GROMACS .gro file of C-alpha atoms in nm:
model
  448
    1UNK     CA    1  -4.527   2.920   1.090
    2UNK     CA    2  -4.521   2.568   1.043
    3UNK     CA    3  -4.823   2.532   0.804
    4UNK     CA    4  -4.659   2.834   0.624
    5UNK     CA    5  -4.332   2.664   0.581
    6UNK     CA    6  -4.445   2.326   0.411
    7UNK     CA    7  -4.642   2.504   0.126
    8UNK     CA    8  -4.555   2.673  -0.199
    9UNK     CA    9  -4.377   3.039  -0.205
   10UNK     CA   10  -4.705   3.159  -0.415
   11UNK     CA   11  -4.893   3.087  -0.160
   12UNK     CA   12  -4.715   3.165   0.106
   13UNK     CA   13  -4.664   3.519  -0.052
   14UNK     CA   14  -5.062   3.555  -0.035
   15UNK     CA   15  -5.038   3.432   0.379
   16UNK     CA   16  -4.838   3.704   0.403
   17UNK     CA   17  -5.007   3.971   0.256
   18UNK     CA   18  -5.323   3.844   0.450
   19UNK     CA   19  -5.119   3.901   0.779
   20UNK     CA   20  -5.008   4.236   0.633
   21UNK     CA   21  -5.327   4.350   0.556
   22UNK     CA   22  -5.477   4.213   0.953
   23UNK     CA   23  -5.158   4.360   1.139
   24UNK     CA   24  -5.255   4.736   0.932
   25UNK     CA   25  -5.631   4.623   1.059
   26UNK     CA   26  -5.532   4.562   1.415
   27UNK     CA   27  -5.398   4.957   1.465
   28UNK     CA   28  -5.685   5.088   1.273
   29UNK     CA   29  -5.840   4.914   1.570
   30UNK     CA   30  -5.671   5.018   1.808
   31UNK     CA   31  -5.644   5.373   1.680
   32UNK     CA   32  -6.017   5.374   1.724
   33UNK     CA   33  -6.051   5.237   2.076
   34UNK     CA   34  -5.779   5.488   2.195
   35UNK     CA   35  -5.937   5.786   1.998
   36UNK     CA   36  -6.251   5.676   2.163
   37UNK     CA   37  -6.189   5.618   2.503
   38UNK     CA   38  -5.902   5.891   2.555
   39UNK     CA   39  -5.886   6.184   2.556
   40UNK     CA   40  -5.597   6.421   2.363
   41UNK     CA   41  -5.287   6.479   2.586
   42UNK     CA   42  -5.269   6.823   2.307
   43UNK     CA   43  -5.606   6.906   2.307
   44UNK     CA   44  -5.482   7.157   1.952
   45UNK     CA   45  -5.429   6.870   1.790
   46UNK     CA   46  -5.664   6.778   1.460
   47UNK     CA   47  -6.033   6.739   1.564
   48UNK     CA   48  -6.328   6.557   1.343
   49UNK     CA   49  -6.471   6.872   1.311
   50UNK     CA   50  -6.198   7.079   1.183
   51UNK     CA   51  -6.082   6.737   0.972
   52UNK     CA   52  -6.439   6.659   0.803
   53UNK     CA   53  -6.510   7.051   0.761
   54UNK     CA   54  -6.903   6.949   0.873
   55UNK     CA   55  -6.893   6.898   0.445
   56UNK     CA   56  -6.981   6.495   0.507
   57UNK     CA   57  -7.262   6.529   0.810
   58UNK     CA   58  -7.435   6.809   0.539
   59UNK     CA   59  -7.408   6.599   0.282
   60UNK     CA   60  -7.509   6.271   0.399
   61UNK     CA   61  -7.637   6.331   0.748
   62UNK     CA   62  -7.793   5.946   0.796
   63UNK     CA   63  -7.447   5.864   0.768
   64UNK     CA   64  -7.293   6.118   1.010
   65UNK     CA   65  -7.168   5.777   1.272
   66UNK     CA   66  -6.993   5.641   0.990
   67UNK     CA   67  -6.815   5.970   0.874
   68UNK     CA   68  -6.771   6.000   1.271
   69UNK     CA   69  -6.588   5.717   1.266
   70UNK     CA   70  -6.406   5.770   0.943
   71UNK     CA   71  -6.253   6.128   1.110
   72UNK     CA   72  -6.200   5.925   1.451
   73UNK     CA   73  -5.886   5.728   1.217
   74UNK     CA   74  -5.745   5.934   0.967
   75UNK     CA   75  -5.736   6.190   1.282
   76UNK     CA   76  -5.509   5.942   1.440
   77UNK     CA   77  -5.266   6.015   1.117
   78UNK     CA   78  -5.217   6.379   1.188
   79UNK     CA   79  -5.002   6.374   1.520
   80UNK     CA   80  -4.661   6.539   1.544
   81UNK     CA   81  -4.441   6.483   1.218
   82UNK     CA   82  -4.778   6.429   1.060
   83UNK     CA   83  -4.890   6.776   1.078
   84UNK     CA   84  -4.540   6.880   0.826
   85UNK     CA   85  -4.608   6.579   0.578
   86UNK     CA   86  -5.036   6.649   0.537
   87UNK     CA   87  -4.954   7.070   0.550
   88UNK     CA   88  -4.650   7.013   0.292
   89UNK     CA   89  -4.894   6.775   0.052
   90UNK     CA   90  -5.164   7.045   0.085
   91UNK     CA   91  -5.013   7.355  -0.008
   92UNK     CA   92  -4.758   7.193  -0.299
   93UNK     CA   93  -4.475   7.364  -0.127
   94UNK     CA   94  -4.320   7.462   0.190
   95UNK     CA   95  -4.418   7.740   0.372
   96UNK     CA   96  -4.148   7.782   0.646
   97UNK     CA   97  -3.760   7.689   0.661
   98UNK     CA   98  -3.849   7.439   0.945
   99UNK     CA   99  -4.052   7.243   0.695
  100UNK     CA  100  -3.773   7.152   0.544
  101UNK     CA  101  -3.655   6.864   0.756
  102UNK     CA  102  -3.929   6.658   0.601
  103UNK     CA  103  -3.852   6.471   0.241
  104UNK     CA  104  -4.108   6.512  -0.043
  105UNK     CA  105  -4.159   6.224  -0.171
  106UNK     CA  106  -4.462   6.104   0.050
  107UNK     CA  107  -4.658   6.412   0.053
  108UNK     CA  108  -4.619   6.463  -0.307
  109UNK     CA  109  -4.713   6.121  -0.422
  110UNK     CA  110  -5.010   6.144  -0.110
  111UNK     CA  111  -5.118   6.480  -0.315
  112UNK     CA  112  -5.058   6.329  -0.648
  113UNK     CA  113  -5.278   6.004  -0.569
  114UNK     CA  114  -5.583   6.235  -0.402
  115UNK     CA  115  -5.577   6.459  -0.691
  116UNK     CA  116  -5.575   6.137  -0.938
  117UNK     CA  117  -5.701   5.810  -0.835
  118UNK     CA  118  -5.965   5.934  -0.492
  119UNK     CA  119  -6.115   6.226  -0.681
  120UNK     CA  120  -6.376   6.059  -0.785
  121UNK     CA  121  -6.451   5.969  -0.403
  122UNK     CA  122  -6.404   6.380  -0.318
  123UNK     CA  123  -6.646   6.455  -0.540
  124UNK     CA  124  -6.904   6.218  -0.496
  125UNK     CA  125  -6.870   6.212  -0.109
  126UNK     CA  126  -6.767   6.594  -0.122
  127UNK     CA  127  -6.457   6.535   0.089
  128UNK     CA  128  -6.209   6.798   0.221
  129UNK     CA  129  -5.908   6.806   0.016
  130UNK     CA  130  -5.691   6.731   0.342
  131UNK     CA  131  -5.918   6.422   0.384
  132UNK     CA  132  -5.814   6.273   0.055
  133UNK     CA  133  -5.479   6.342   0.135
  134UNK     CA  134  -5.511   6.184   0.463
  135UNK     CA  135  -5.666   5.864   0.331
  136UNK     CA  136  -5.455   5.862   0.020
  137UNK     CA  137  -5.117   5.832   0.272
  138UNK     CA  138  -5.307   5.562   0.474
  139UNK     CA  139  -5.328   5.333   0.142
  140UNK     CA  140  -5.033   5.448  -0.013
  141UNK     CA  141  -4.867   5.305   0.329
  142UNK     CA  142  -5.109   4.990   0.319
  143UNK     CA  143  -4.920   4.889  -0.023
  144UNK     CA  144  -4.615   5.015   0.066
  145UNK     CA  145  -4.601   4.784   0.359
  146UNK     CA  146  -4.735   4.462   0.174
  147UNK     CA  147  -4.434   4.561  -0.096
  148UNK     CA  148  -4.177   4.567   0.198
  149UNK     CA  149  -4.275   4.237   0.400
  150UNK     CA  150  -4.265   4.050   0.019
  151UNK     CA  151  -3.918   4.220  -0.039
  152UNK     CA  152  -3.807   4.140   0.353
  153UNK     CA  153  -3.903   3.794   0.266
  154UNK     CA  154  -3.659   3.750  -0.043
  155UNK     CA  155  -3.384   3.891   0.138
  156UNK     CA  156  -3.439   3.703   0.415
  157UNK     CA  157  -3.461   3.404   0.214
  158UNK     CA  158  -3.147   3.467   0.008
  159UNK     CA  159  -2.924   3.524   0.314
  160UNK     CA  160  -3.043   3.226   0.556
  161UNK     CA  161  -3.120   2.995   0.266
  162UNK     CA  162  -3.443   2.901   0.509
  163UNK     CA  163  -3.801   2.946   0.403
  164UNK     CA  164  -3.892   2.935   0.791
  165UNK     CA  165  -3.668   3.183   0.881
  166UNK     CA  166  -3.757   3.437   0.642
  167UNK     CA  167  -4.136   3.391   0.741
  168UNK     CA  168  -4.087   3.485   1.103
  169UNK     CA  169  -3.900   3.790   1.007
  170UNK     CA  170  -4.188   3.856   0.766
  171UNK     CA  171  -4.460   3.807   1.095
  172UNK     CA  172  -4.206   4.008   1.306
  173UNK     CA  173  -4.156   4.324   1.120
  174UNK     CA  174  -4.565   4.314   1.068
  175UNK     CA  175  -4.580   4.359   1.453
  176UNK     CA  176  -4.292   4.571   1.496
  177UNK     CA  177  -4.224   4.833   1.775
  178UNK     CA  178  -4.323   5.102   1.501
  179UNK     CA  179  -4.552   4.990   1.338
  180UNK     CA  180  -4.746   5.278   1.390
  181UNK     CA  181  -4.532   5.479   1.220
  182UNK     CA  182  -4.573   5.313   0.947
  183UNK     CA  183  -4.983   5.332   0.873
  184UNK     CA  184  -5.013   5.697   0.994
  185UNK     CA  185  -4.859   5.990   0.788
  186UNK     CA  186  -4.555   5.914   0.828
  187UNK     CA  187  -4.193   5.834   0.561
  188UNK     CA  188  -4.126   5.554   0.758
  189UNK     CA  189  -4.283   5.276   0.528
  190UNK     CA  190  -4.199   5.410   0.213
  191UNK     CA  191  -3.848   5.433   0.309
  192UNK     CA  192  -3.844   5.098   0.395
  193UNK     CA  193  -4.021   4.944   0.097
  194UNK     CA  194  -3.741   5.126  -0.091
  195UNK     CA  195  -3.441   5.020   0.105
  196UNK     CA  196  -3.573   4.620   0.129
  197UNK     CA  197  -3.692   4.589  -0.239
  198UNK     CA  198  -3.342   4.793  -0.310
  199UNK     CA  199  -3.115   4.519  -0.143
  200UNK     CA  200  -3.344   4.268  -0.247
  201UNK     CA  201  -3.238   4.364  -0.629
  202UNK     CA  202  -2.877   4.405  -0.521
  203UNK     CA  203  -2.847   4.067  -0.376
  204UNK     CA  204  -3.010   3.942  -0.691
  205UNK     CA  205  -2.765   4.148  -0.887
  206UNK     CA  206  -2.952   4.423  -1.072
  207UNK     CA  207  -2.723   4.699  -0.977
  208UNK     CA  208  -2.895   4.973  -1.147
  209UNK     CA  209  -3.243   4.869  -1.015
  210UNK     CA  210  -3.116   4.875  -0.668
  211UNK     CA  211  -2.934   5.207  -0.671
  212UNK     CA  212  -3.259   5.353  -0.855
  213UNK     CA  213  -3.442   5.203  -0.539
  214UNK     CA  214  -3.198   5.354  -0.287
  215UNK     CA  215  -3.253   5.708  -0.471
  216UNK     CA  216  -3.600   5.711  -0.385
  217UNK     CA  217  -3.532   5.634  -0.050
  218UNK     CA  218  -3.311   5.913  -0.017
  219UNK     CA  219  -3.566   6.136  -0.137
  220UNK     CA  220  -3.772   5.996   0.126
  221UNK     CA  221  -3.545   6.012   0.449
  222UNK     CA  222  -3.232   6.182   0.507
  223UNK     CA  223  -3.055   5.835   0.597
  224UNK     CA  224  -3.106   5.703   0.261
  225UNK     CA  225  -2.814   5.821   0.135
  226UNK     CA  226  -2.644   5.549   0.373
  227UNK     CA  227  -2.729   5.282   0.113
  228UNK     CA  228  -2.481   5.355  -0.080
  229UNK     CA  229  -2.256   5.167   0.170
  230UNK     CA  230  -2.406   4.858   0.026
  231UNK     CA  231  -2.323   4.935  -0.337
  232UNK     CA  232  -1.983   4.985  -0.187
  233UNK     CA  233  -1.984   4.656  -0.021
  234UNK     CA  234  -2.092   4.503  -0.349
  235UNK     CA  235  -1.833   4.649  -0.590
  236UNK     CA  236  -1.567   4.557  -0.248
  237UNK     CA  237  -1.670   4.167  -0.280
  238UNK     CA  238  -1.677   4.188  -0.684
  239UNK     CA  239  -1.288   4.302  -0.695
  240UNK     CA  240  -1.224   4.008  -0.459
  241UNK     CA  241  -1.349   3.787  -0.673
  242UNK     CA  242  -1.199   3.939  -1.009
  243UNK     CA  243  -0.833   3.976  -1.065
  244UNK     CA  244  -0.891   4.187  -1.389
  245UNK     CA  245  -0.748   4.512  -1.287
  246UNK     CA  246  -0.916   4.705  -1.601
  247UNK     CA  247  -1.247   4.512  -1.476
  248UNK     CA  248  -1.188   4.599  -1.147
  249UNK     CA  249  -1.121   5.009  -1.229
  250UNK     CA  250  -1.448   5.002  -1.449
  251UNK     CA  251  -1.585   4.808  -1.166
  252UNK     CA  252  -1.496   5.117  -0.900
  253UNK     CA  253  -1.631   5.371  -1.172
  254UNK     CA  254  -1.966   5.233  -1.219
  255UNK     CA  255  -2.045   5.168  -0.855
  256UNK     CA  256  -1.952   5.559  -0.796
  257UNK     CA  257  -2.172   5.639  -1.058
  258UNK     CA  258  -2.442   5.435  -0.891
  259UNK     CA  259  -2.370   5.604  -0.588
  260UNK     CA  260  -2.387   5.902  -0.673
  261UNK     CA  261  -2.742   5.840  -0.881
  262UNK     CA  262  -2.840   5.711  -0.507
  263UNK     CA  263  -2.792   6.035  -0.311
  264UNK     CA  264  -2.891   6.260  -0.598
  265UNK     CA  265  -3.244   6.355  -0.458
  266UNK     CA  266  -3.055   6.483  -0.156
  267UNK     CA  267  -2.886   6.676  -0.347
  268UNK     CA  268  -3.151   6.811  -0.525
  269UNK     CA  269  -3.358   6.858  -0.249
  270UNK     CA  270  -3.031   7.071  -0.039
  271UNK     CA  271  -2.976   7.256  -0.368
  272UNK     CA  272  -3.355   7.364  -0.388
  273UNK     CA  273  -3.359   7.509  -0.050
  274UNK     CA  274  -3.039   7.690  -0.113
  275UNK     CA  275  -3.181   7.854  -0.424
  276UNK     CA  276  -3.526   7.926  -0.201
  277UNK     CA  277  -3.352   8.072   0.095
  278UNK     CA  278  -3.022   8.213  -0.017
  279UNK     CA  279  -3.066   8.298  -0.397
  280UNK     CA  280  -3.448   8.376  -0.444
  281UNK     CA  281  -3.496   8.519  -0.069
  282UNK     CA  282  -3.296   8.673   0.256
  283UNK     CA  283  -2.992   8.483   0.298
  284UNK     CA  284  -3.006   8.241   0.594
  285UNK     CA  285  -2.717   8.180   0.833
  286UNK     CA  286  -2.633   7.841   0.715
  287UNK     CA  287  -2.583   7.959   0.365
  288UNK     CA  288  -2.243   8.095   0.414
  289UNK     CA  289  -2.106   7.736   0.550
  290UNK     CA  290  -1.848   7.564   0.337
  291UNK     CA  291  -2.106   7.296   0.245
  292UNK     CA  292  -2.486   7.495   0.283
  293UNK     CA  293  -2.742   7.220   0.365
  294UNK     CA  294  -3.083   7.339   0.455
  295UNK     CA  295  -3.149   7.007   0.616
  296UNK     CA  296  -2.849   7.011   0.907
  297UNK     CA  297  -2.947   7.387   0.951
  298UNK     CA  298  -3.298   7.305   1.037
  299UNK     CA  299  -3.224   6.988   1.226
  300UNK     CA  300  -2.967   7.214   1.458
  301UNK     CA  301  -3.139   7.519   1.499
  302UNK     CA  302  -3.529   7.427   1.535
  303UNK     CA  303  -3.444   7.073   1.724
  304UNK     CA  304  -3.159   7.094   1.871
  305UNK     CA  305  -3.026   6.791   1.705
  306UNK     CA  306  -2.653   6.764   1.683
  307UNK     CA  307  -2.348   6.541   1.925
  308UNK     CA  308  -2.454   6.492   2.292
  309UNK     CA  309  -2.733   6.763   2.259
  310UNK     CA  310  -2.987   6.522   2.364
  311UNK     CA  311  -2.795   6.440   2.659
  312UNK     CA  312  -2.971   6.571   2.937
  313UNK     CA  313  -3.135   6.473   3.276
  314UNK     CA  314  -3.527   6.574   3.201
  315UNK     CA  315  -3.463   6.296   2.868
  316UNK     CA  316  -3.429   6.031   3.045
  317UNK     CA  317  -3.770   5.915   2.999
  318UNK     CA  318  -3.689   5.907   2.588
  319UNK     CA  319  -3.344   5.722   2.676
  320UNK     CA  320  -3.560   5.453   2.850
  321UNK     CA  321  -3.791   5.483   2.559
  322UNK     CA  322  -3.487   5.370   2.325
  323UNK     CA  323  -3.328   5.109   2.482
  324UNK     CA  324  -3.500   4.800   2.407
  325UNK     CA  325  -3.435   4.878   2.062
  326UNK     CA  326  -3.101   5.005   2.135
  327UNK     CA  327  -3.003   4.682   2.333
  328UNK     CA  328  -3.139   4.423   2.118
  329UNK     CA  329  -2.968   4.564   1.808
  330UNK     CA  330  -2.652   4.588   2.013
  331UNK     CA  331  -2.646   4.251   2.151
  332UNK     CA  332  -2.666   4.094   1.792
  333UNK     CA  333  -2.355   4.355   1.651
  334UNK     CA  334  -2.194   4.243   1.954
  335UNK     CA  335  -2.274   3.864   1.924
  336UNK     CA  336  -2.174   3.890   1.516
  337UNK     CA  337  -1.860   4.054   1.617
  338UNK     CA  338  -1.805   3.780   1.892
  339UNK     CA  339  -1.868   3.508   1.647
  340UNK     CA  340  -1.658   3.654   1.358
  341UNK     CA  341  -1.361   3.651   1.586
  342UNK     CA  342  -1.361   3.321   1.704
  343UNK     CA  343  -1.402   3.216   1.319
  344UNK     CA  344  -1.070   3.397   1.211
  345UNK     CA  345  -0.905   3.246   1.527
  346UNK     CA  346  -0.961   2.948   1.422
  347UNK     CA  347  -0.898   3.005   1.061
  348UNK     CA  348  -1.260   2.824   0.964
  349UNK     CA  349  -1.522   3.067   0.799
  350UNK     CA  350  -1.756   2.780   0.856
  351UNK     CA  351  -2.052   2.856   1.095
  352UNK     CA  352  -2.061   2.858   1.508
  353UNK     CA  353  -2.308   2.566   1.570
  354UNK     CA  354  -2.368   2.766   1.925
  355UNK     CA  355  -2.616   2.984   1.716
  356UNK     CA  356  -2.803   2.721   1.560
  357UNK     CA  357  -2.803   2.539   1.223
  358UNK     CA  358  -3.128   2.705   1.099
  359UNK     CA  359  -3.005   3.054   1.186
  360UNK     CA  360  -2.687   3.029   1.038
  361UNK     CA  361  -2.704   3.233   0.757
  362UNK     CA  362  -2.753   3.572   1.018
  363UNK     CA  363  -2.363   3.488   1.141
  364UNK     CA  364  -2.233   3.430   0.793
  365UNK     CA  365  -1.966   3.660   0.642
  366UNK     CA  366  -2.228   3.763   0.400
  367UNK     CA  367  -2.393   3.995   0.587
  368UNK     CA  368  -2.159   4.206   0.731
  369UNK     CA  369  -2.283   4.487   0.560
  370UNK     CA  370  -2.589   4.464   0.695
  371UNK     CA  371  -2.443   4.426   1.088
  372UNK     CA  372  -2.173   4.738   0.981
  373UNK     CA  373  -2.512   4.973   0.879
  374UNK     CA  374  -2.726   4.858   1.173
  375UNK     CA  375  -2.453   4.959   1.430
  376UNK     CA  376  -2.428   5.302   1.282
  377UNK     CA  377  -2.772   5.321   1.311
  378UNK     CA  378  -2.759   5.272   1.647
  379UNK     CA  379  -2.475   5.491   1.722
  380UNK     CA  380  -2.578   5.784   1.561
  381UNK     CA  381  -2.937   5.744   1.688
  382UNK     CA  382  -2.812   5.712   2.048
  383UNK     CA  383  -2.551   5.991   1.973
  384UNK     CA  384  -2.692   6.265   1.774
  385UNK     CA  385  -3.065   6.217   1.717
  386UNK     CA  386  -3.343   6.265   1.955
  387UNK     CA  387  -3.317   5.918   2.094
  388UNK     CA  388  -3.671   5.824   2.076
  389UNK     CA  389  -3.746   5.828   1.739
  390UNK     CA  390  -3.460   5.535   1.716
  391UNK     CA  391  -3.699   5.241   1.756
  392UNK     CA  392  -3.881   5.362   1.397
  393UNK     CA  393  -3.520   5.488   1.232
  394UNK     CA  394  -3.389   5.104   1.315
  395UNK     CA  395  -3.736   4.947   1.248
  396UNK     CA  396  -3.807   5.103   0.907
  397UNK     CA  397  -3.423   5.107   0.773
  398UNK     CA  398  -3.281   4.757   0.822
  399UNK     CA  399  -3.400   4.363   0.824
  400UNK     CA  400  -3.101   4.276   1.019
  401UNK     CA  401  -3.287   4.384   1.361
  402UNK     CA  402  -3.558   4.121   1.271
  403UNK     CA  403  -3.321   3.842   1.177
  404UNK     CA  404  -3.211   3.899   1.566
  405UNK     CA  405  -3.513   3.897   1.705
  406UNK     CA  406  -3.644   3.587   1.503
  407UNK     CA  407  -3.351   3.437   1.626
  408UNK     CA  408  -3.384   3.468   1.946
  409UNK     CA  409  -3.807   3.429   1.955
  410UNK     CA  410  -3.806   3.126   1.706
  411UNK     CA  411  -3.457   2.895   1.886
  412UNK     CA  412  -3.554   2.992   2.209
  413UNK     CA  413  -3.698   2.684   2.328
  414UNK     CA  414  -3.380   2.495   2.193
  415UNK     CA  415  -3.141   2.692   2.356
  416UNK     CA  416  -3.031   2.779   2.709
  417UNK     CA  417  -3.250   2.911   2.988
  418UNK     CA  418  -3.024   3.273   2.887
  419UNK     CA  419  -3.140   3.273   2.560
  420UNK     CA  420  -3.524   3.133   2.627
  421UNK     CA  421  -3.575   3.487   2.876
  422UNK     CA  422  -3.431   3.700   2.582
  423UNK     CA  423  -3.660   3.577   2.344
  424UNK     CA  424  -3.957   3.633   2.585
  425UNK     CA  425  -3.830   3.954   2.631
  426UNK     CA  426  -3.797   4.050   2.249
  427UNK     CA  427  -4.124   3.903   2.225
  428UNK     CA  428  -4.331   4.121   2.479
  429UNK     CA  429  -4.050   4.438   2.335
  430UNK     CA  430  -4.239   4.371   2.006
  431UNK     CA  431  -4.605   4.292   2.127
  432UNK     CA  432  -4.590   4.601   2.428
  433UNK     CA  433  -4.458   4.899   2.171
  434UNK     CA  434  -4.718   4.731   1.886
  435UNK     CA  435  -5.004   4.771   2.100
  436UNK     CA  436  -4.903   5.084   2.336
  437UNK     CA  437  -4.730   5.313   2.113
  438UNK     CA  438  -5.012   5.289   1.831
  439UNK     CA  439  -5.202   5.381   2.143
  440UNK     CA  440  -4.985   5.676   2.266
  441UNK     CA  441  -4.954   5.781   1.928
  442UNK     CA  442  -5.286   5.828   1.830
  443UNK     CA  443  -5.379   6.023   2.146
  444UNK     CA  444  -5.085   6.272   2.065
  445UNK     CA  445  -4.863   6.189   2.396
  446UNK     CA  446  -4.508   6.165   2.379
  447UNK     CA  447  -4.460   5.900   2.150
  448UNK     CA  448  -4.259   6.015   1.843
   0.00000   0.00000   0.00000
């Protein structure tokens, strides 16, 4: 971190794409040691066999370790949610209602790129098509996640003002709790190189970049249509600062347009299954509700998702599974709220020197925003959602979590012996779930 912070941003861009590209080599890694040395807790789920079609070991049989091998990873992408995403991108459509909780984005563009740029590898290695489609979603994700810790880095940068600060965030979110999530076939890393290069342009000011951005990220994942809130925010701080009321008004206008062009491929996507299931075939139950969505159908009906659902005794094990996440992004809404207080008490927006003079920036009045979104997060995660996938939702949809957790990792030493045992604790939070859940994961136990 140190060498990193005394040389130039080029380079320091290419540092981090080198620790991208090693953190994405690490749970390849470890995919294969876990594939290797345990055994399936769903012994149904995708086998080399089944994967490779025996069309590689005919084909080349010298090579049959290496195409082994090759099956032994891109297995590890076809757990759970995985299954939905590689069966949607294979067929071009979706076969049953319950398919439609999944966005199309990634399985389209996994399709799009096996059909395109890797068909050249399934012919001359006569691959399976769901192979290509497997190990187009694995590099798709690769850039996807180089693209997000560059854009995490800018933000980063532009709210603390400190090069050092937005490096550890960088290293932090490439050894995040979820980070299997995002190298397997999951939305997760698409969504959130869309949402940090999308606030990256809107803190820059390119409005219509940004909202174009947050529309692809809603045609990712369902919560994408919460980034509107910070074109809101943005068109709320411009009429501060304006006292044109015709300016202001046009001001309003355009950021509802923007909006609006942000949560359009939800639309689209709600309208499409309402014209699949209650025009074009037998009307569904959910299509006589005031507002039909497909999506909050599917979510009810086939997982029991909805207020206080998930509240029962035999969860508790996916309540404990939440709550380091849950707790560490509370403590810092808390702590921000805390701090804001005190500021308006004593009339001084200035910053609380308790928090430290390099980590000022994450206390400013800047980023409230970003402290408003990650507490809804975490209240409609712990609320409404199965809790366990919160980790990834939090991980993958905000850098706020990591400007925390740097905090409290990188000022440990400095501060009190309080604040040196969080930051150990963060620390092993990040390094245990890195290493573990990539682990659980790939072996198909509980770890969603």
């Amino acid at each position: 971190i140190r060498v990193m912070a005394k040389i130039s941003w080029r380079r320091e861009h290419s540092l981090l794409v080198y620790v991208s590209l090693f953190s994405r080599a690490i749970v390849v890694g470890i995919q294969l040691f876990g594939r290797s040395l345990l055994p399936d807790y769903d012994t149904s789920s995708c086998c080399n066999e089944r994967l490779l079609d025996g069309s590689c070991l005919e084909v080349f049989p010298e090579r049959c370790r290496a195409c082994n091998a090759f099956a032994t990873v891109l297995c590890a992408h076809v757990k759970w949610d995985g299954e939905y995403f590689l069966s949607i991108a294979e067929k071009g459509y979706y076969e049953y209602e319950q398919s439609m909780a999944f966005f199309p984005l990634l399985p389209f563009l996994s399709r799009a790129v096996a059909d395109s740029l890797l068909l050249p590898l399934r012919w001359m290695c006569n691959l399976g098509l769901r192979v290509t489609i497997l190990l187009a979603s694995f590099l798709l994700n690769v850039w996807f996640f180089v693209a997000a810790v560059i854009a995490l880095y800018h933000v980063t940068y532009l709210i603390s003002g400190k090069k050092r600060v937005a490096v550890v965030a960088c290293l932090l979110f490439c050894f995040n709790p979820a980070s299997v999530f995002m190298s397997v076939m999951y939305s997760e890393m698409l969504f959130a190189a869309c949402t940090f290069t999308g606030l990256w342009l809107l803190l820059t000011g390119r409005l219509w970049f940004s909202s174009v951005l947050f529309a692809v990220s809603s045609a990712t994942r369902s919560n994408g249509i919460v980034n509107c809130g910070f074109i809101l925010y943005s068109c709320v701080v411009w009429r501060w600062q304006h006292e044109s009321v015709r300016n202001t008004l046009c001001h309003i206008l355009l950021s509802a347009g923007l909006c609006l062009l942000a949560v359009l491929p939800f639309i689209a996507f709600q309208t499409y299954g309402y014209f699949v299931y209650c025009v074009s075939g037998s009307e569904r139950p959910w299509c006589d509700d005031a507002i039909p969505l497909v999506y909050s159908f599917v979510q009810r009906q086939y997982w029991n998702v909805g207020l206080f659902h998930y509240y029962e005794l035999k969860q508790l094990p996916n309540f404990l599974l939440a709550c380091p996440i849950a707790v560490l992004s509370t403590t810092y809404v808390v702590l921000y709220i805390k701090s804001t207080v005190r500021k308006l008490l004593a009339s001084d927006c200035g910053v609380e020197t308790n928090y430290g003079t390099r980590y000022s920036g994450i206390w400013s009045w800047s980023i409230l925003p970003f402290v408003v979104h990650l507490a809804f997060l975490v209240l409609v995660g712990t609320t409404s959602m199965h809790v366990q996938i919160i980790t990834r939702l939090i991980c993958s949809s905000t850098p706020a979590v990591y400007w925390f957790a740097a905090y409290l990792i990188d000022e440990r030493l400095k501060e009190s012996t309080q604040k040196t045992v969080l930051g150990g604790l963060t620390g092993a939070f990040f390094v245990t779930y890195f290493v573990v859940g990539t682990l659980m994961h790939c072996t198909f136990y509980p770890w969603t």
